[in-house]
Amino acid sequence: YDDGYQWFYEGRNGWWRYDPRTSEDIENVYKLKKTVFETIICGINYVIDLENLVQYPKQNPTKKRFIKRAKNFELNVLGEAGLK
Ligand code: V3L
């Protein structure tokens, strides 16, 4: 069922919602209590680290962004996957 929780990643002035497929993948991994997994976003391999609540491109671990699990209304949402 859908409990309304979604996943967000950090922008400069707020939070972007992940695309629905990636958000669902993260939620499933979160519920399995797994900590780290990899996924492809826009053709780029990202590491999603649910222990430290960050994502980063596998090839560039310095480019970390915070990620967050929340309901839409709890955050200032900038848009979805870069689209306003
Ligand atoms: N989903 C979609 N695009 C992403 C994601 C993701 N999970 N992670 C990174 N990118 P990096 P402001 C973001 C994009 O972290 O003005 C936003 O979606 C990322 O896009 O070095 O700072 C906006 O489109 C960036 O273009 O791998 O809030 C844009 O930044 C690129 O991948 C500006 O947002 C490199 O990010």
PDB file of N, CA and C and ligand atoms in Angstrom:
ATOM      1  N   TYR A   1       0.847  -1.198   0.000  1.00  0.00           N
ATOM      2  CA  TYR A   1       0.000   0.000   0.000  1.00  0.00           C
ATOM      3  C   TYR A   1       0.881   1.245   0.000  1.00  0.00           C
ATOM      4  N   ASP A   2       0.293   2.377  -0.262  1.00  0.00           N
ATOM      5  CA  ASP A   2       1.044   3.620  -0.342  1.00  0.00           C
ATOM      6  C   ASP A   2       0.778   4.441   0.921  1.00  0.00           C
ATOM      7  N   ASP A   3       1.804   4.565   1.765  1.00  0.00           N
ATOM      8  CA  ASP A   3       1.626   5.311   3.014  1.00  0.00           C
ATOM      9  C   ASP A   3       1.989   6.785   2.850  1.00  0.00           C
ATOM     10  N   GLY A   4       2.236   7.202   1.606  1.00  0.00           N
ATOM     11  CA  GLY A   4       2.472   8.615   1.349  1.00  0.00           C
ATOM     12  C   GLY A   4       3.923   9.045   1.452  1.00  0.00           C
ATOM     13  N   TYR A   5       4.787   8.141   1.879  1.00  0.00           N
ATOM     14  CA  TYR A   5       6.195   8.520   1.980  1.00  0.00           C
ATOM     15  C   TYR A   5       6.862   8.452   0.616  1.00  0.00           C
ATOM     16  N   GLN A   6       7.715   9.442   0.375  1.00  0.00           N
ATOM     17  CA  GLN A   6       8.499   9.462  -0.840  1.00  0.00           C
ATOM     18  C   GLN A   6       9.928   9.836  -0.479  1.00  0.00           C
ATOM     19  N   TRP A   7      10.790   9.768  -1.482  1.00  0.00           N
ATOM     20  CA  TRP A   7      12.208  10.066  -1.248  1.00  0.00           C
ATOM     21  C   TRP A   7      12.625  11.301  -2.021  1.00  0.00           C
ATOM     22  N   PHE A   8      13.510  12.075  -1.392  1.00  0.00           N
ATOM     23  CA  PHE A   8      13.947  13.366  -1.919  1.00  0.00           C
ATOM     24  C   PHE A   8      15.463  13.466  -1.856  1.00  0.00           C
ATOM     25  N   TYR A   9      16.018  14.237  -2.780  1.00  0.00           N
ATOM     26  CA  TYR A   9      17.452  14.535  -2.715  1.00  0.00           C
ATOM     27  C   TYR A   9      17.632  16.042  -2.694  1.00  0.00           C
ATOM     28  N   GLU A  10      18.772  16.416  -2.169  1.00  0.00           N
ATOM     29  CA  GLU A  10      19.076  17.801  -1.869  1.00  0.00           C
ATOM     30  C   GLU A  10      19.364  18.630  -3.113  1.00  0.00           C
ATOM     31  N   GLY A  11      18.738  19.816  -3.173  1.00  0.00           N
ATOM     32  CA  GLY A  11      19.127  20.827  -4.144  1.00  0.00           C
ATOM     33  C   GLY A  11      19.747  21.992  -3.397  1.00  0.00           C
ATOM     34  N   ARG A  12      20.003  23.066  -4.082  1.00  0.00           N
ATOM     35  CA  ARG A  12      20.637  24.209  -3.396  1.00  0.00           C
ATOM     36  C   ARG A  12      19.686  24.867  -2.410  1.00  0.00           C
ATOM     37  N   ASN A  13      18.387  24.932  -2.797  1.00  0.00           N
ATOM     38  CA  ASN A  13      17.424  25.682  -1.971  1.00  0.00           C
ATOM     39  C   ASN A  13      16.247  24.850  -1.504  1.00  0.00           C
ATOM     40  N   GLY A  14      16.445  23.567  -1.398  1.00  0.00           N
ATOM     41  CA  GLY A  14      15.339  22.720  -0.974  1.00  0.00           C
ATOM     42  C   GLY A  14      15.543  21.294  -1.446  1.00  0.00           C
ATOM     43  N   TRP A  15      14.433  20.616  -1.648  1.00  0.00           N
ATOM     44  CA  TRP A  15      14.486  19.186  -1.934  1.00  0.00           C
ATOM     45  C   TRP A  15      13.787  18.861  -3.250  1.00  0.00           C
ATOM     46  N   TRP A  16      14.418  17.987  -4.039  1.00  0.00           N
ATOM     47  CA  TRP A  16      13.822  17.458  -5.268  1.00  0.00           C
ATOM     48  C   TRP A  16      13.266  16.064  -4.992  1.00  0.00           C
ATOM     49  N   ARG A  17      12.071  15.815  -5.479  1.00  0.00           N
ATOM     50  CA  ARG A  17      11.527  14.461  -5.379  1.00  0.00           C
ATOM     51  C   ARG A  17      12.246  13.581  -6.400  1.00  0.00           C
ATOM     52  N   TYR A  18      12.588  12.380  -6.000  1.00  0.00           N
ATOM     53  CA  TYR A  18      13.111  11.408  -6.972  1.00  0.00           C
ATOM     54  C   TYR A  18      12.022  11.071  -7.976  1.00  0.00           C
ATOM     55  N   ASP A  19      12.422  10.638  -9.147  1.00  0.00           N
ATOM     56  CA  ASP A  19      11.447  10.105 -10.092  1.00  0.00           C
ATOM     57  C   ASP A  19      10.749   8.926  -9.414  1.00  0.00           C
ATOM     58  N   PRO A  20       9.472   8.660  -9.761  1.00  0.00           N
ATOM     59  CA  PRO A  20       8.680   7.666  -9.024  1.00  0.00           C
ATOM     60  C   PRO A  20       9.323   6.273  -8.984  1.00  0.00           C
ATOM     61  N   ARG A  21       9.958   5.873 -10.048  1.00  0.00           N
ATOM     62  CA  ARG A  21      10.562   4.536 -10.078  1.00  0.00           C
ATOM     63  C   ARG A  21      11.695   4.441  -9.055  1.00  0.00           C
ATOM     64  N   THR A  22      12.566   5.455  -9.053  1.00  0.00           N
ATOM     65  CA  THR A  22      13.699   5.431  -8.121  1.00  0.00           C
ATOM     66  C   THR A  22      13.215   5.567  -6.682  1.00  0.00           C
ATOM     67  N   SER A  23      12.217   6.431  -6.461  1.00  0.00           N
ATOM     68  CA  SER A  23      11.683   6.610  -5.115  1.00  0.00           C
ATOM     69  C   SER A  23      11.135   5.287  -4.579  1.00  0.00           C
ATOM     70  N   GLU A  24      10.442   4.564  -5.447  1.00  0.00           N
ATOM     71  CA  GLU A  24       9.877   3.268  -5.044  1.00  0.00           C
ATOM     72  C   GLU A  24      10.991   2.258  -4.761  1.00  0.00           C
ATOM     73  N   ASP A  25      12.023   2.269  -5.604  1.00  0.00           N
ATOM     74  CA  ASP A  25      13.156   1.357  -5.384  1.00  0.00           C
ATOM     75  C   ASP A  25      13.823   1.639  -4.035  1.00  0.00           C
ATOM     76  N   ILE A  26      14.017   2.913  -3.730  1.00  0.00           N
ATOM     77  CA  ILE A  26      14.660   3.270  -2.461  1.00  0.00           C
ATOM     78  C   ILE A  26      13.790   2.825  -1.294  1.00  0.00           C
ATOM     79  N   GLU A  27      12.481   3.069  -1.420  1.00  0.00           N
ATOM     80  CA  GLU A  27      11.552   2.697  -0.346  1.00  0.00           C
ATOM     81  C   GLU A  27      11.588   1.178  -0.097  1.00  0.00           C
ATOM     82  N   ASN A  28      11.644   0.400  -1.178  1.00  0.00           N
ATOM     83  CA  ASN A  28      11.693  -1.059  -1.019  1.00  0.00           C
ATOM     84  C   ASN A  28      12.969  -1.490  -0.313  1.00  0.00           C
ATOM     85  N   VAL A  29      14.093  -0.904  -0.688  1.00  0.00           N
ATOM     86  CA  VAL A  29      15.375  -1.248  -0.062  1.00  0.00           C
ATOM     87  C   VAL A  29      15.370  -0.819   1.415  1.00  0.00           C
ATOM     88  N   TYR A  30      14.832   0.375   1.659  1.00  0.00           N
ATOM     89  CA  TYR A  30      14.697   0.892   3.029  1.00  0.00           C
ATOM     90  C   TYR A  30      13.911  -0.087   3.896  1.00  0.00           C
ATOM     91  N   LYS A  31      12.822  -0.607   3.358  1.00  0.00           N
ATOM     92  CA  LYS A  31      11.976  -1.512   4.149  1.00  0.00           C
ATOM     93  C   LYS A  31      12.643  -2.860   4.376  1.00  0.00           C
ATOM     94  N   LEU A  32      13.560  -3.235   3.488  1.00  0.00           N
ATOM     95  CA  LEU A  32      14.324  -4.480   3.671  1.00  0.00           C
ATOM     96  C   LEU A  32      15.493  -4.270   4.642  1.00  0.00           C
ATOM     97  N   LYS A  33      15.658  -3.042   5.099  1.00  0.00           N
ATOM     98  CA  LYS A  33      16.729  -2.668   6.021  1.00  0.00           C
ATOM     99  C   LYS A  33      18.118  -2.888   5.421  1.00  0.00           C
ATOM    100  N   LYS A  34      18.177  -2.838   4.121  1.00  0.00           N
ATOM    101  CA  LYS A  34      19.477  -2.846   3.456  1.00  0.00           C
ATOM    102  C   LYS A  34      20.039  -1.438   3.553  1.00  0.00           C
ATOM    103  N   THR A  35      21.355  -1.308   3.520  1.00  0.00           N
ATOM    104  CA  THR A  35      21.919   0.023   3.736  1.00  0.00           C
ATOM    105  C   THR A  35      22.414   0.697   2.470  1.00  0.00           C
ATOM    106  N   VAL A  36      23.006  -0.067   1.568  1.00  0.00           N
ATOM    107  CA  VAL A  36      23.603   0.554   0.388  1.00  0.00           C
ATOM    108  C   VAL A  36      23.175  -0.197  -0.861  1.00  0.00           C
ATOM    109  N   PHE A  37      22.807   0.538  -1.906  1.00  0.00           N
ATOM    110  CA  PHE A  37      22.580  -0.115  -3.189  1.00  0.00           C
ATOM    111  C   PHE A  37      22.908   0.857  -4.314  1.00  0.00           C
ATOM    112  N   GLU A  38      22.941   0.324  -5.510  1.00  0.00           N
ATOM    113  CA  GLU A  38      23.270   1.150  -6.673  1.00  0.00           C
ATOM    114  C   GLU A  38      22.073   1.202  -7.608  1.00  0.00           C
ATOM    115  N   THR A  39      21.903   2.343  -8.245  1.00  0.00           N
ATOM    116  CA  THR A  39      20.830   2.474  -9.217  1.00  0.00           C
ATOM    117  C   THR A  39      21.265   3.436 -10.310  1.00  0.00           C
ATOM    118  N   ILE A  40      20.649   3.303 -11.474  1.00  0.00           N
ATOM    119  CA  ILE A  40      21.012   4.171 -12.588  1.00  0.00           C
ATOM    120  C   ILE A  40      19.987   5.287 -12.702  1.00  0.00           C
ATOM    121  N   ILE A  41      20.483   6.512 -12.650  1.00  0.00           N
ATOM    122  CA  ILE A  41      19.621   7.693 -12.775  1.00  0.00           C
ATOM    123  C   ILE A  41      20.129   8.496 -13.956  1.00  0.00           C
ATOM    124  N   CYS A  42      19.278   8.693 -14.947  1.00  0.00           N
ATOM    125  CA  CYS A  42      19.679   9.421 -16.166  1.00  0.00           C
ATOM    126  C   CYS A  42      20.968   8.850 -16.754  1.00  0.00           C
ATOM    127  N   GLY A  43      21.076   7.530 -16.761  1.00  0.00           N
ATOM    128  CA  GLY A  43      22.228   6.886 -17.386  1.00  0.00           C
ATOM    129  C   GLY A  43      23.494   6.888 -16.555  1.00  0.00           C
ATOM    130  N   ILE A  44      23.409   7.395 -15.340  1.00  0.00           N
ATOM    131  CA  ILE A  44      24.588   7.461 -14.471  1.00  0.00           C
ATOM    132  C   ILE A  44      24.383   6.561 -13.266  1.00  0.00           C
ATOM    133  N   ASN A  45      25.412   5.825 -12.913  1.00  0.00           N
ATOM    134  CA  ASN A  45      25.322   4.905 -11.779  1.00  0.00           C
ATOM    135  C   ASN A  45      25.514   5.671 -10.466  1.00  0.00           C
ATOM    136  N   TYR A  46      24.480   5.660  -9.642  1.00  0.00           N
ATOM    137  CA  TYR A  46      24.548   6.324  -8.336  1.00  0.00           C
ATOM    138  C   TYR A  46      24.540   5.306  -7.213  1.00  0.00           C
ATOM    139  N   VAL A  47      25.248   5.624  -6.164  1.00  0.00           N
ATOM    140  CA  VAL A  47      25.182   4.855  -4.934  1.00  0.00           C
ATOM    141  C   VAL A  47      24.192   5.556  -4.012  1.00  0.00           C
ATOM    142  N   ILE A  48      23.255   4.774  -3.484  1.00  0.00           N
ATOM    143  CA  ILE A  48      22.309   5.290  -2.493  1.00  0.00           C
ATOM    144  C   ILE A  48      22.678   4.650  -1.167  1.00  0.00           C
ATOM    145  N   ASP A  49      23.060   5.466  -0.221  1.00  0.00           N
ATOM    146  CA  ASP A  49      23.532   4.981   1.075  1.00  0.00           C
ATOM    147  C   ASP A  49      22.502   5.366   2.137  1.00  0.00           C
ATOM    148  N   LEU A  50      21.714   4.379   2.549  1.00  0.00           N
ATOM    149  CA  LEU A  50      20.616   4.644   3.475  1.00  0.00           C
ATOM    150  C   LEU A  50      21.065   4.668   4.931  1.00  0.00           C
ATOM    151  N   GLU A  51      22.314   4.339   5.162  1.00  0.00           N
ATOM    152  CA  GLU A  51      22.837   4.443   6.523  1.00  0.00           C
ATOM    153  C   GLU A  51      23.235   5.886   6.801  1.00  0.00           C
ATOM    154  N   ASN A  52      23.907   6.477   5.829  1.00  0.00           N
ATOM    155  CA  ASN A  52      24.353   7.867   5.991  1.00  0.00           C
ATOM    156  C   ASN A  52      23.400   8.865   5.348  1.00  0.00           C
ATOM    157  N   LEU A  53      22.351   8.340   4.687  1.00  0.00           N
ATOM    158  CA  LEU A  53      21.362   9.176   4.012  1.00  0.00           C
ATOM    159  C   LEU A  53      22.011  10.145   3.015  1.00  0.00           C
ATOM    160  N   VAL A  54      22.793   9.562   2.102  1.00  0.00           N
ATOM    161  CA  VAL A  54      23.387  10.319   1.005  1.00  0.00           C
ATOM    162  C   VAL A  54      23.302   9.515  -0.287  1.00  0.00           C
ATOM    163  N   GLN A  55      23.397  10.233  -1.387  1.00  0.00           N
ATOM    164  CA  GLN A  55      23.586   9.616  -2.704  1.00  0.00           C
ATOM    165  C   GLN A  55      24.830  10.250  -3.319  1.00  0.00           C
ATOM    166  N   TYR A  56      25.476   9.506  -4.192  1.00  0.00           N
ATOM    167  CA  TYR A  56      26.600  10.077  -4.945  1.00  0.00           C
ATOM    168  C   TYR A  56      26.848   9.240  -6.190  1.00  0.00           C
ATOM    169  N   PRO A  57      27.384   9.881  -7.248  1.00  0.00           N
ATOM    170  CA  PRO A  57      27.729   9.117  -8.435  1.00  0.00           C
ATOM    171  C   PRO A  57      28.838   8.131  -8.072  1.00  0.00           C
ATOM    172  N   LYS A  58      28.700   6.883  -8.516  1.00  0.00           N
ATOM    173  CA  LYS A  58      29.681   5.862  -8.146  1.00  0.00           C
ATOM    174  C   LYS A  58      31.098   6.297  -8.521  1.00  0.00           C
ATOM    175  N   GLN A  59      31.218   6.980  -9.642  1.00  0.00           N
ATOM    176  CA  GLN A  59      32.539   7.397 -10.116  1.00  0.00           C
ATOM    177  C   GLN A  59      33.028   8.687  -9.459  1.00  0.00           C
ATOM    178  N   ASN A  60      32.191   9.293  -8.617  1.00  0.00           N
ATOM    179  CA  ASN A  60      32.582  10.563  -8.013  1.00  0.00           C
ATOM    180  C   ASN A  60      32.000  10.728  -6.613  1.00  0.00           C
ATOM    181  N   PRO A  61      32.541   9.957  -5.666  1.00  0.00           N
ATOM    182  CA  PRO A  61      31.997   9.933  -4.307  1.00  0.00           C
ATOM    183  C   PRO A  61      32.080  11.277  -3.588  1.00  0.00           C
ATOM    184  N   THR A  62      32.816  12.241  -4.109  1.00  0.00           N
ATOM    185  CA  THR A  62      32.879  13.549  -3.449  1.00  0.00           C
ATOM    186  C   THR A  62      31.581  14.329  -3.654  1.00  0.00           C
ATOM    187  N   LYS A  63      30.803  13.950  -4.678  1.00  0.00           N
ATOM    188  CA  LYS A  63      29.584  14.713  -4.996  1.00  0.00           C
ATOM    189  C   LYS A  63      28.372  14.179  -4.237  1.00  0.00           C
ATOM    190  N   LYS A  64      28.482  14.246  -2.927  1.00  0.00           N
ATOM    191  CA  LYS A  64      27.399  13.692  -2.108  1.00  0.00           C
ATOM    192  C   LYS A  64      26.263  14.686  -1.959  1.00  0.00           C
ATOM    193  N   ARG A  65      25.061  14.146  -1.992  1.00  0.00           N
ATOM    194  CA  ARG A  65      23.859  14.935  -1.695  1.00  0.00           C
ATOM    195  C   ARG A  65      23.116  14.222  -0.582  1.00  0.00           C
ATOM    196  N   PHE A  66      22.580  14.992   0.344  1.00  0.00           N
ATOM    197  CA  PHE A  66      21.725  14.384   1.355  1.00  0.00           C
ATOM    198  C   PHE A  66      20.424  13.919   0.718  1.00  0.00           C
ATOM    199  N   ILE A  67      19.879  12.865   1.262  1.00  0.00           N
ATOM    200  CA  ILE A  67      18.578  12.363   0.827  1.00  0.00           C
ATOM    201  C   ILE A  67      17.671  12.260   2.049  1.00  0.00           C
ATOM    202  N   LYS A  68      16.371  12.190   1.785  1.00  0.00           N
ATOM    203  CA  LYS A  68      15.413  12.261   2.885  1.00  0.00           C
ATOM    204  C   LYS A  68      14.153  11.503   2.525  1.00  0.00           C
ATOM    205  N   ARG A  69      13.587  10.856   3.524  1.00  0.00           N
ATOM    206  CA  ARG A  69      12.286  10.192   3.374  1.00  0.00           C
ATOM    207  C   ARG A  69      11.255  11.090   4.055  1.00  0.00           C
ATOM    208  N   ALA A  70      10.229  11.463   3.328  1.00  0.00           N
ATOM    209  CA  ALA A  70       9.246  12.381   3.895  1.00  0.00           C
ATOM    210  C   ALA A  70       7.956  12.308   3.092  1.00  0.00           C
ATOM    211  N   LYS A  71       6.943  12.982   3.619  1.00  0.00           N
ATOM    212  CA  LYS A  71       5.727  13.174   2.839  1.00  0.00           C
ATOM    213  C   LYS A  71       5.831  14.520   2.138  1.00  0.00           C
ATOM    214  N   ASN A  72       5.203  14.603   0.988  1.00  0.00           N
ATOM    215  CA  ASN A  72       5.306  15.797   0.157  1.00  0.00           C
ATOM    216  C   ASN A  72       5.138  17.098   0.929  1.00  0.00           C
ATOM    217  N   PHE A  73       4.117  17.162   1.774  1.00  0.00           N
ATOM    218  CA  PHE A  73       3.766  18.428   2.424  1.00  0.00           C
ATOM    219  C   PHE A  73       4.732  18.790   3.534  1.00  0.00           C
ATOM    220  N   GLU A  74       5.601  17.853   3.904  1.00  0.00           N
ATOM    221  CA  GLU A  74       6.526  18.126   5.001  1.00  0.00           C
ATOM    222  C   GLU A  74       7.745  18.934   4.562  1.00  0.00           C
ATOM    223  N   LEU A  75       7.911  19.091   3.265  1.00  0.00           N
ATOM    224  CA  LEU A  75       9.113  19.723   2.735  1.00  0.00           C
ATOM    225  C   LEU A  75       8.763  20.820   1.753  1.00  0.00           C
ATOM    226  N   ASN A  76       9.730  21.710   1.547  1.00  0.00           N
ATOM    227  CA  ASN A  76       9.643  22.615   0.410  1.00  0.00           C
ATOM    228  C   ASN A  76      10.168  21.863  -0.813  1.00  0.00           C
ATOM    229  N   VAL A  77       9.236  21.346  -1.617  1.00  0.00           N
ATOM    230  CA  VAL A  77       9.630  20.517  -2.752  1.00  0.00           C
ATOM    231  C   VAL A  77       9.853  21.396  -3.984  1.00  0.00           C
ATOM    232  N   LEU A  78      11.045  21.300  -4.561  1.00  0.00           N
ATOM    233  CA  LEU A  78      11.392  22.117  -5.727  1.00  0.00           C
ATOM    234  C   LEU A  78      10.763  21.577  -7.004  1.00  0.00           C
ATOM    235  N   GLY A  79      10.555  20.269  -7.052  1.00  0.00           N
ATOM    236  CA  GLY A  79      10.024  19.622  -8.248  1.00  0.00           C
ATOM    237  C   GLY A  79      10.437  18.167  -8.231  1.00  0.00           C
ATOM    238  N   GLU A  80      10.344  17.539  -9.394  1.00  0.00           N
ATOM    239  CA  GLU A  80      10.653  16.112  -9.466  1.00  0.00           C
ATOM    240  C   GLU A  80      11.785  15.856 -10.446  1.00  0.00           C
ATOM    241  N   ALA A  81      12.863  15.273  -9.943  1.00  0.00           N
ATOM    242  CA  ALA A  81      13.998  14.866 -10.782  1.00  0.00           C
ATOM    243  C   ALA A  81      14.479  16.015 -11.675  1.00  0.00           C
ATOM    244  N   GLY A  82      14.464  17.213 -11.133  1.00  0.00           N
ATOM    245  CA  GLY A  82      14.981  18.368 -11.864  1.00  0.00           C
ATOM    246  C   GLY A  82      13.934  19.122 -12.669  1.00  0.00           C
ATOM    247  N   LEU A  83      12.688  18.590 -12.703  1.00  0.00           N
ATOM    248  CA  LEU A  83      11.602  19.275 -13.428  1.00  0.00           C
ATOM    249  C   LEU A  83      10.713  20.021 -12.439  1.00  0.00           C
ATOM    250  N   LYS A  84      10.507  21.311 -12.698  1.00  0.00           N
ATOM    251  CA  LYS A  84       9.699  22.123 -11.775  1.00  0.00           C
ATOM    252  C   LYS A  84       8.212  21.930 -12.013  1.00  0.00           C
TER     253      LYS A  84
HETATM  254  N1  V3L B   1      17.644  12.466  -9.878  1.00  0.00           N
HETATM  255  C1  V3L B   1      17.730  13.275 -10.974  1.00  0.00           C
HETATM  256  N2  V3L B   1      18.796  14.021 -11.274  1.00  0.00           N
HETATM  257  C2  V3L B   1      19.838  13.987 -10.404  1.00  0.00           C
HETATM  258  C3  V3L B   1      19.822  13.173  -9.239  1.00  0.00           C
HETATM  259  C4  V3L B   1      18.663  12.411  -8.980  1.00  0.00           C
HETATM  260  N3  V3L B   1      18.569  11.632  -7.897  1.00  0.00           N
HETATM  261  N4  V3L B   1      21.000  13.351  -8.590  1.00  0.00           N
HETATM  262  C5  V3L B   1      21.694  14.221  -9.292  1.00  0.00           C
HETATM  263  N5  V3L B   1      21.011  14.614 -10.402  1.00  0.00           N
HETATM  264  P1  V3L B   1      25.595  15.180  -9.031  1.00  0.00           P
HETATM  265  P2  V3L B   1      19.370  23.090  -7.722  1.00  0.00           P
HETATM  266  C6  V3L B   1      19.990  18.388  -9.773  1.00  0.00           C
HETATM  267  C7  V3L B   1      21.451  15.587 -11.422  1.00  0.00           C
HETATM  268  O1  V3L B   1      24.981  15.134  -7.668  1.00  0.00           O
HETATM  269  O2  V3L B   1      19.171  24.356  -8.497  1.00  0.00           O
HETATM  270  C8  V3L B   1      18.530  18.778  -9.770  1.00  0.00           C
HETATM  271  O3  V3L B   1      17.712  17.714 -10.178  1.00  0.00           O
HETATM  272  C9  V3L B   1      21.610  16.940 -10.784  1.00  0.00           C
HETATM  273  O4  V3L B   1      20.353  17.633 -10.910  1.00  0.00           O
HETATM  274  O5  V3L B   1      26.903  15.910  -9.077  1.00  0.00           O
HETATM  275  O6  V3L B   1      20.746  22.982  -7.130  1.00  0.00           O
HETATM  276  C10 V3L B   1      18.484  19.933 -10.710  1.00  0.00           C
HETATM  277  O7  V3L B   1      18.181  19.514 -12.015  1.00  0.00           O
HETATM  278  C11 V3L B   1      22.723  17.577 -11.581  1.00  0.00           C
HETATM  279  O8  V3L B   1      22.210  18.258 -12.704  1.00  0.00           O
HETATM  280  O9  V3L B   1      25.701  13.806  -9.642  1.00  0.00           O
HETATM  281  O10 V3L B   1      18.302  22.823  -6.703  1.00  0.00           O
HETATM  282  C12 V3L B   1      19.897  20.520 -10.649  1.00  0.00           C
HETATM  283  O11 V3L B   1      20.664  19.622  -9.811  1.00  0.00           O
HETATM  284  C13 V3L B   1      23.531  16.380 -12.085  1.00  0.00           C
HETATM  285  O12 V3L B   1      22.724  15.208 -11.906  1.00  0.00           O
HETATM  286  C14 V3L B   1      19.971  21.898 -10.006  1.00  0.00           C
HETATM  287  O13 V3L B   1      19.239  21.886  -8.786  1.00  0.00           O
HETATM  288  C15 V3L B   1      24.838  16.190 -11.341  1.00  0.00           C
HETATM  289  O14 V3L B   1      24.591  16.015  -9.952  1.00  0.00           O
END
